[in-house]
């Protein structure tokens, strides 16, 4: 009688201990999976500028630029779903001369995934109405130096799986581009890690 009684109470204790450990494990896994968001890093792997002519008279660029932009979702359980269209802007001297759609509203970057965007764009007259005289001076300076500072800026908004908050995505990638007109040997390009804007709460 007594033996049986002791066994029962031991088994009961064992079950409780097991339950607590199991519960703590499940909690830890859920916390690791959904508790913390890591923003997606962007890297410009390659870029090539084959034409960059400014017409001061019309305040516009005749240009050709290809950019390989790599996006990665470092979260292993959460997809990043675009709640707005995600765009890339090209800027010279702070002025936008091109905008390109990177991902549509509703598109997802799945957990752990990497997407390579090969952006190729050009224009005979990409207008930069706000370049102004200062921008023209800057352009001439950079042209003389042989290196153009072009900024690639990513802007969007995502929501992560199992989360309510929408998170703004803003990254800027400062590129130093040497002109490589078609037919010339390709200019070496050093990878550029884009800078993420400071994060909002819960993002
Ligand atoms: C662009 O400038 C280069 C010289 O820098 C010139 O050879 C070329 O013809 C120009 N292209 C246009 C479309 O103006
Ligand atoms: C440069 O851009 C123009 C658009 O203005 C396009 O017609 C042309 O094919 C592009 N050149 C190259 C080499 O991509």
PDB file of N, CA, C and O and ligand atoms in Angstrom, residues 50-51 62-66 120-125 182, ligand 2:
ATOM      1  N   UNK A  50      27.513  53.536 -67.259  1.00  0.00           N
ATOM      2  CA  UNK A  50      28.125  53.607 -68.587  1.00  0.00           C
ATOM      3  C   UNK A  50      27.914  54.963 -69.252  1.00  0.00           C
ATOM      4  O   UNK A  50      28.513  55.244 -70.277  1.00  0.00           O
ATOM      5  N   UNK A  51      27.019  55.762 -68.668  1.00  0.00           N
ATOM      6  CA  UNK A  51      26.781  57.091 -69.218  1.00  0.00           C
ATOM      7  C   UNK A  51      26.200  57.948 -68.107  1.00  0.00           C
ATOM      8  O   UNK A  51      25.354  57.484 -67.336  1.00  0.00           O
ATOM      9  N   UNK A  62      21.366  62.273 -69.004  1.00  0.00           N
ATOM     10  CA  UNK A  62      21.314  61.154 -69.940  1.00  0.00           C
ATOM     11  C   UNK A  62      22.217  60.109 -69.304  1.00  0.00           C
ATOM     12  O   UNK A  62      23.414  60.364 -69.109  1.00  0.00           O
ATOM     13  N   UNK A  63      21.630  58.997 -68.902  1.00  0.00           N
ATOM     14  CA  UNK A  63      22.445  58.066 -68.125  1.00  0.00           C
ATOM     15  C   UNK A  63      22.069  56.617 -68.409  1.00  0.00           C
ATOM     16  O   UNK A  63      20.979  56.309 -68.918  1.00  0.00           O
ATOM     17  N   UNK A  64      23.004  55.726 -68.063  1.00  0.00           N
ATOM     18  CA  UNK A  64      22.743  54.284 -68.028  1.00  0.00           C
ATOM     19  C   UNK A  64      23.432  53.740 -66.792  1.00  0.00           C
ATOM     20  O   UNK A  64      24.635  53.943 -66.609  1.00  0.00           O
ATOM     21  N   UNK A  65      22.662  53.065 -65.987  1.00  0.00           N
ATOM     22  CA  UNK A  65      23.204  52.531 -64.734  1.00  0.00           C
ATOM     23  C   UNK A  65      22.617  51.156 -64.452  1.00  0.00           C
ATOM     24  O   UNK A  65      21.409  50.959 -64.582  1.00  0.00           O
ATOM     25  N   UNK A  66      23.460  50.206 -64.121  1.00  0.00           N
ATOM     26  CA  UNK A  66      22.955  48.909 -63.659  1.00  0.00           C
ATOM     27  C   UNK A  66      23.432  48.711 -62.223  1.00  0.00           C
ATOM     28  O   UNK A  66      24.563  49.053 -61.871  1.00  0.00           O
ATOM     29  N   UNK A 120      18.433  47.527 -64.104  1.00  0.00           N
ATOM     30  CA  UNK A 120      19.094  48.141 -65.241  1.00  0.00           C
ATOM     31  C   UNK A 120      18.194  49.267 -65.729  1.00  0.00           C
ATOM     32  O   UNK A 120      17.034  49.039 -66.037  1.00  0.00           O
ATOM     33  N   UNK A 121      18.730  50.470 -65.734  1.00  0.00           N
ATOM     34  CA  UNK A 121      17.891  51.583 -66.146  1.00  0.00           C
ATOM     35  C   UNK A 121      18.698  52.603 -66.925  1.00  0.00           C
ATOM     36  O   UNK A 121      19.925  52.660 -66.841  1.00  0.00           O
ATOM     37  N   UNK A 122      18.001  53.389 -67.677  1.00  0.00           N
ATOM     38  CA  UNK A 122      18.650  54.432 -68.461  1.00  0.00           C
ATOM     39  C   UNK A 122      17.612  55.403 -68.949  1.00  0.00           C
ATOM     40  O   UNK A 122      16.418  55.112 -68.947  1.00  0.00           O
ATOM     41  N   UNK A 123      18.085  56.566 -69.316  1.00  0.00           N
ATOM     42  CA  UNK A 123      17.175  57.587 -69.805  1.00  0.00           C
ATOM     43  C   UNK A 123      17.959  58.577 -70.656  1.00  0.00           C
ATOM     44  O   UNK A 123      19.171  58.751 -70.463  1.00  0.00           O
ATOM     45  N   UNK A 124      17.260  59.189 -71.603  1.00  0.00           N
ATOM     46  CA  UNK A 124      17.883  60.263 -72.381  1.00  0.00           C
ATOM     47  C   UNK A 124      17.767  61.578 -71.634  1.00  0.00           C
ATOM     48  O   UNK A 124      18.592  62.475 -71.807  1.00  0.00           O
ATOM     49  N   UNK A 125      16.725  61.680 -70.810  1.00  0.00           N
ATOM     50  CA  UNK A 125      16.559  62.924 -70.044  1.00  0.00           C
ATOM     51  C   UNK A 125      15.781  62.640 -68.760  1.00  0.00           C
ATOM     52  O   UNK A 125      14.575  62.795 -68.701  1.00  0.00           O
ATOM     53  N   UNK A 182      30.447  52.023 -72.726  1.00  0.00           N
ATOM     54  CA  UNK A 182      30.376  50.714 -73.365  1.00  0.00           C
ATOM     55  C   UNK A 182      31.617  50.486 -74.214  1.00  0.00           C
ATOM     56  O   UNK A 182      32.095  51.401 -74.888  1.00  0.00           O
TER      57      UNK A 182
HETATM   58  C1  LIG B   2      20.884  53.284 -72.139  1.00  0.00           C
HETATM   59  O1  LIG B   2      19.618  53.871 -71.896  1.00  0.00           O
HETATM   60  C2  LIG B   2      18.847  54.061 -73.048  1.00  0.00           C
HETATM   61  C3  LIG B   2      17.555  54.719 -72.610  1.00  0.00           C
HETATM   62  O2  LIG B   2      17.712  56.077 -72.569  1.00  0.00           O
HETATM   63  C4  LIG B   2      18.570  52.744 -73.733  1.00  0.00           C
HETATM   64  O3  LIG B   2      17.846  52.961 -74.905  1.00  0.00           O
HETATM   65  C5  LIG B   2      19.880  52.060 -74.050  1.00  0.00           C
HETATM   66  O4  LIG B   2      19.637  50.797 -74.575  1.00  0.00           O
HETATM   67  C6  LIG B   2      20.721  51.946 -72.819  1.00  0.00           C
HETATM   68  N1  LIG B   2      22.033  51.410 -73.161  1.00  0.00           N
HETATM   69  C7  LIG B   2      22.528  50.319 -72.602  1.00  0.00           C
HETATM   70  C8  LIG B   2      23.874  49.911 -73.036  1.00  0.00           C
HETATM   71  O5  LIG B   2      21.912  49.682 -71.764  1.00  0.00           O
END
